Coordinates of C-alpha atoms in Angstrom, one line a residue:
X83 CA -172.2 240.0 41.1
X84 CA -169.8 242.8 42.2
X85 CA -170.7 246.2 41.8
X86 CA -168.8 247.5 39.2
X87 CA -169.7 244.7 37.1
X88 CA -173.4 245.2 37.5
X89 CA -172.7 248.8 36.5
X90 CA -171.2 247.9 33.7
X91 CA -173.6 245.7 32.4
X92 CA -176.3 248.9 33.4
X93 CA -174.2 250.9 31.2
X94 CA -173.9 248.9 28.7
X95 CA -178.1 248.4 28.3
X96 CA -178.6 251.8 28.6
X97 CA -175.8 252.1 25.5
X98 CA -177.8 249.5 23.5
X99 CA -181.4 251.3 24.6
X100 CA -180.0 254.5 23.0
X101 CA -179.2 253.0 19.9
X102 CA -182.3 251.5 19.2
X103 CA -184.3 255.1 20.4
X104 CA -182.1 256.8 18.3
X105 CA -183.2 254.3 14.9
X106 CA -186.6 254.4 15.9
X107 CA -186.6 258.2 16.5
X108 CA -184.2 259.8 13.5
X109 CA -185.2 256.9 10.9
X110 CA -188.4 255.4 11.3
X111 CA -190.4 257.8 8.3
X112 CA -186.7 257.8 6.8
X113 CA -185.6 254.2 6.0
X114 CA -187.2 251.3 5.2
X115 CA -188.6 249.1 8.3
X116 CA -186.3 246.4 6.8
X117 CA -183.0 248.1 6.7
X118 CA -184.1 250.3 9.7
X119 CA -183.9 247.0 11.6
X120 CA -180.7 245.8 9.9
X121 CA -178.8 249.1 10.8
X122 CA -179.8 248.7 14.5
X123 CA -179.0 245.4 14.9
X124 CA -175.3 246.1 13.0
X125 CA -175.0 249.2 15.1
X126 CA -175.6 247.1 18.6
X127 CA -172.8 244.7 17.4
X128 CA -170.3 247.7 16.6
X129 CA -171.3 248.7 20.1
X130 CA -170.9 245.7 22.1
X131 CA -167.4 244.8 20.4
X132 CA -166.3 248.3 21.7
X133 CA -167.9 247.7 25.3
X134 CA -166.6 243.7 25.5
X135 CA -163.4 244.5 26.9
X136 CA -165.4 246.6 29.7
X137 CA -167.6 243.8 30.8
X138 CA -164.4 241.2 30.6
X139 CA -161.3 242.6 32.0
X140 CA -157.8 242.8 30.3
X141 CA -156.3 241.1 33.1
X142 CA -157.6 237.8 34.6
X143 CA -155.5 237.6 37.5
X144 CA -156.5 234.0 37.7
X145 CA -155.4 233.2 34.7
X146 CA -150.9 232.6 34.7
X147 CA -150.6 232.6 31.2
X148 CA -152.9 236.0 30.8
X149 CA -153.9 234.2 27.4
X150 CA -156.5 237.4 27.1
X151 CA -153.6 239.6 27.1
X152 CA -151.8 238.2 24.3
X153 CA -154.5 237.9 21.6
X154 CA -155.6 241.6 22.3
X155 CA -153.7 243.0 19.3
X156 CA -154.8 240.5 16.8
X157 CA -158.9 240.6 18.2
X158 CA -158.4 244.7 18.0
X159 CA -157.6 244.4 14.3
X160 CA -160.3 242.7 13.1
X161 CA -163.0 244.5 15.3
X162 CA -161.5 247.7 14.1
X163 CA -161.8 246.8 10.7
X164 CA -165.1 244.9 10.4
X165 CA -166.5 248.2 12.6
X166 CA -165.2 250.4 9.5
X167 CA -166.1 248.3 6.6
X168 CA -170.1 247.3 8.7
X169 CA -170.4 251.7 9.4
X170 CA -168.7 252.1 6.3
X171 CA -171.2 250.6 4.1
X172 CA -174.4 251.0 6.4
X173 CA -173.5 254.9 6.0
X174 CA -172.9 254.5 2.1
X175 CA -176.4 252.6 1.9
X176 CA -178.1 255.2 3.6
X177 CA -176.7 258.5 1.4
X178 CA -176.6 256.8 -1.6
X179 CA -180.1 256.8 -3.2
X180 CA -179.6 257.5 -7.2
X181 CA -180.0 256.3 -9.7
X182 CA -181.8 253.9 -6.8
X183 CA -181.2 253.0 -2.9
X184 CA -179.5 249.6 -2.0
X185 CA -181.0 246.7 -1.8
X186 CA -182.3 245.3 1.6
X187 CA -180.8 242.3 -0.2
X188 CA -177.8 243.1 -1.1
X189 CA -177.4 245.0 2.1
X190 CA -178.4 242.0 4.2
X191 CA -175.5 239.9 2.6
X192 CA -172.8 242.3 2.4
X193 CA -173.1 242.7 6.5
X194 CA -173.4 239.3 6.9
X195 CA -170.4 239.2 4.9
X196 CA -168.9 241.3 7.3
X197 CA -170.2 239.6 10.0
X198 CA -168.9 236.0 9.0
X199 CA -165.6 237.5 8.4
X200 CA -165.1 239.3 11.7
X201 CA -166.2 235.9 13.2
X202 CA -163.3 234.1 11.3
X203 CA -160.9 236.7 12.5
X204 CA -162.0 236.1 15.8
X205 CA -161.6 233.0 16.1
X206 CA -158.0 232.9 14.9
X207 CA -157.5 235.5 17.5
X208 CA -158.7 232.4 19.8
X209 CA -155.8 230.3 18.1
X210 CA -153.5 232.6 19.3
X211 CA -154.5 232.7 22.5
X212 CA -154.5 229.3 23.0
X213 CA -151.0 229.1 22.0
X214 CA -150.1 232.1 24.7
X215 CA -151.4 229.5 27.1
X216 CA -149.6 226.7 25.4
X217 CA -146.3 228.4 25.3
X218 CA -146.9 229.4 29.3
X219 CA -147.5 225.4 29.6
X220 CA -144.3 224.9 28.2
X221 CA -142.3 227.6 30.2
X222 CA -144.2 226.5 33.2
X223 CA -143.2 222.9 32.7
X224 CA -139.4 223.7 32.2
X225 CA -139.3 225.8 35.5
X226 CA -141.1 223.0 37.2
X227 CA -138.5 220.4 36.0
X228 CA -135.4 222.7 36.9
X229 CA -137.0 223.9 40.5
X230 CA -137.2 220.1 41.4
X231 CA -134.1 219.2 40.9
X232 CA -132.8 222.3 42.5
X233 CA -134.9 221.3 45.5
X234 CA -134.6 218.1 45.9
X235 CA -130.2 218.8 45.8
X236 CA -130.8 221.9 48.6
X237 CA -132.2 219.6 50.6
X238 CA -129.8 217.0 50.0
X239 CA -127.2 219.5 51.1
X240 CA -128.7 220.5 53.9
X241 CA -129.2 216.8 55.8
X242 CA -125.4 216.3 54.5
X243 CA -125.3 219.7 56.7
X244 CA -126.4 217.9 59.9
X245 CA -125.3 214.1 59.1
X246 CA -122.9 213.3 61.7
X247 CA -119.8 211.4 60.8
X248 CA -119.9 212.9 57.2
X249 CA -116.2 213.7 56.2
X250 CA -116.2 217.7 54.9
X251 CA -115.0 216.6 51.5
X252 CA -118.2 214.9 51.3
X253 CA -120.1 217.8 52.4
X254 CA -118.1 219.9 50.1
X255 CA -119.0 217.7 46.9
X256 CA -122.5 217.6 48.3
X257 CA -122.7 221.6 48.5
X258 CA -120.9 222.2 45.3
X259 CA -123.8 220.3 43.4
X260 CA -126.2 222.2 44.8
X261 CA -124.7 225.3 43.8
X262 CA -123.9 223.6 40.7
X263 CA -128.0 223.5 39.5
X264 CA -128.3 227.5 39.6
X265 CA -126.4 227.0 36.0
X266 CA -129.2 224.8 34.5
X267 CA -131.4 226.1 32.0
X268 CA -135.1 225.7 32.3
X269 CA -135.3 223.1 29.0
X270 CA -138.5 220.4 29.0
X271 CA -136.6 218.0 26.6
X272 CA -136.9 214.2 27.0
X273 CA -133.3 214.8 26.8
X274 CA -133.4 217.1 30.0
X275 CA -136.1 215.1 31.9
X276 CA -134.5 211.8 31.5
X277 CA -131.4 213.7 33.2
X278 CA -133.4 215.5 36.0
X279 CA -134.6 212.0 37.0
X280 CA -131.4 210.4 37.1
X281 CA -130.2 213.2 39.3
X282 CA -132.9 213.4 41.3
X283 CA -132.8 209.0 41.7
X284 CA -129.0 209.6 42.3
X285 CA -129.7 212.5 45.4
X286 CA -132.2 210.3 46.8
X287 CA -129.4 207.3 46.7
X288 CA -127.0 209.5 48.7
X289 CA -129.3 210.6 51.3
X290 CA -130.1 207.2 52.4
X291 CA -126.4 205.9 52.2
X292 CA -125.3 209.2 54.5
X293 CA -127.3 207.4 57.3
X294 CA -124.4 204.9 57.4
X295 CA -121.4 206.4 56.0
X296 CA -118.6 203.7 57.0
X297 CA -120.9 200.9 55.5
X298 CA -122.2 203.2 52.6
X299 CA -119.0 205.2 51.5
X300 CA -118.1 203.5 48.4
X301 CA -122.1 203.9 47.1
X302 CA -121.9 207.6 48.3
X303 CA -118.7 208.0 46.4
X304 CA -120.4 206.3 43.3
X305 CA -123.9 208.1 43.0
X306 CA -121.9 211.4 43.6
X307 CA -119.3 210.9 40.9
X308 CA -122.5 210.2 38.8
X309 CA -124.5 213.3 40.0
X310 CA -121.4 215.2 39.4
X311 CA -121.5 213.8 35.7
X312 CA -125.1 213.9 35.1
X313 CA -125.5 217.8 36.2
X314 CA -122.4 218.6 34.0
X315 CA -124.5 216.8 31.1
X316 CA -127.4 218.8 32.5
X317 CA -125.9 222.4 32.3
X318 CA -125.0 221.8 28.4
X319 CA -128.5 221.2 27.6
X320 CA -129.8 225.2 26.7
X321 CA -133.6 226.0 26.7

């Protein structure tokens, strides 16, 4: 365990150590054992929901999608409000005492009330941080799709580069497609994919042809005519 991280979790005993002291010490001939215990145990909770994002950083560098990152807002809202509502009434609990003090009962159900709520919250902040990761899928996918194609035509162009006996206009069309895939938008359609492999099954057609050009022109001249066609089909298709 790093350093820092075994710091932290020092710090964050010795937080949870002084919560309990400070219920033994300011409430034990105060408030009931019952509720004494109650209030702790709520107070530890408020505690460690603060100190969480301490122990387990923001950033997980790991992680592409930074899924942690994008459900922060929605996990801060409910922690911030079940910590008001679980102080709010452990406070009202203990200065209310007329016409007579609160329930253990009725305390014991309200913060596990509280409790089961914050819960529900969190774990719709864990919906939405699965769909960060989801949507990262997604974008990740498209960009894959796009990048491949775009390789697989560079490198098309550049063994057209170095074929001998490969007339310049063929080069030309060869190089002109390549530049022709910087206008395609990342898109993970079936639409788009079926494209992408047709291209990319066209490419690899012309690269084997170019190592015979006099026997293969006619099937260079096809598959480019149809790569030509299938990346102007390609560019249309938007993200």
């Amino acid at each position: 365990m790093k350093t820092s991280k075994l710091f932290s979790w020092i710090l964050y005993a010795i937080g949870v150590a002084l919560i309990v002291i400070a219920f033994v010490v300011l409430g034990k001939d105060k408030i009931a054992d019952d509720v004494l215990v109650l209030d702790t145990v709520v107070s530890v909770i408020v505690y460690s929901l603060f100190f969480i994002d301490v122990l387990v950083p923001w950033v997980d560098f790991g992680d592409p999608s930074q899924r942690r990152v994008g459900n922060l807002g929605i996990r801060w809202f409910f922690t911030i409000i079940y910590d008001i509502a679980a102080i709010g009434f452990m406070v009202y609990c203990l200065v209310y005492q007329q016409p007579e003090p609160v329930s253990f009962k009725v305390q014991i159900i309200v913060q596990a009330v509280l409790l089961f709520l914050l819960l529900m919250g969190l774990m719709f902040a864990k919906g939405g941080e699965e769909k960060v990761a989801e949507v990262q899928a997604e974008e990740r996918e498209k960009l894959d799709n796009r990048d491949y194609v775009k390789r697989i035509l560079s490198q098309l162009n550049n063994e057209a580069t170095l074929t001998n006996g490969l007339p310049d206009e063929v080069r030309k069309q060869i190089s002109d497609m390549a530049d022709d895939t910087r206008f395609m938008a990342p898109n993970n359609s079936d639409e788009a994919a079926e494209l992408d492999n047709q291209i990319v099954s066209a490419s690899e057609s012309i690269r084997v042809a170019m190592a015979n050009y006099d026997m293969n022109k006619d099937d260079i001249a096809r598959n480019i005519a149809l790569c030509q066609n299938l990346l102007q089909r390609r560019k249309s298709l938007l993200s």
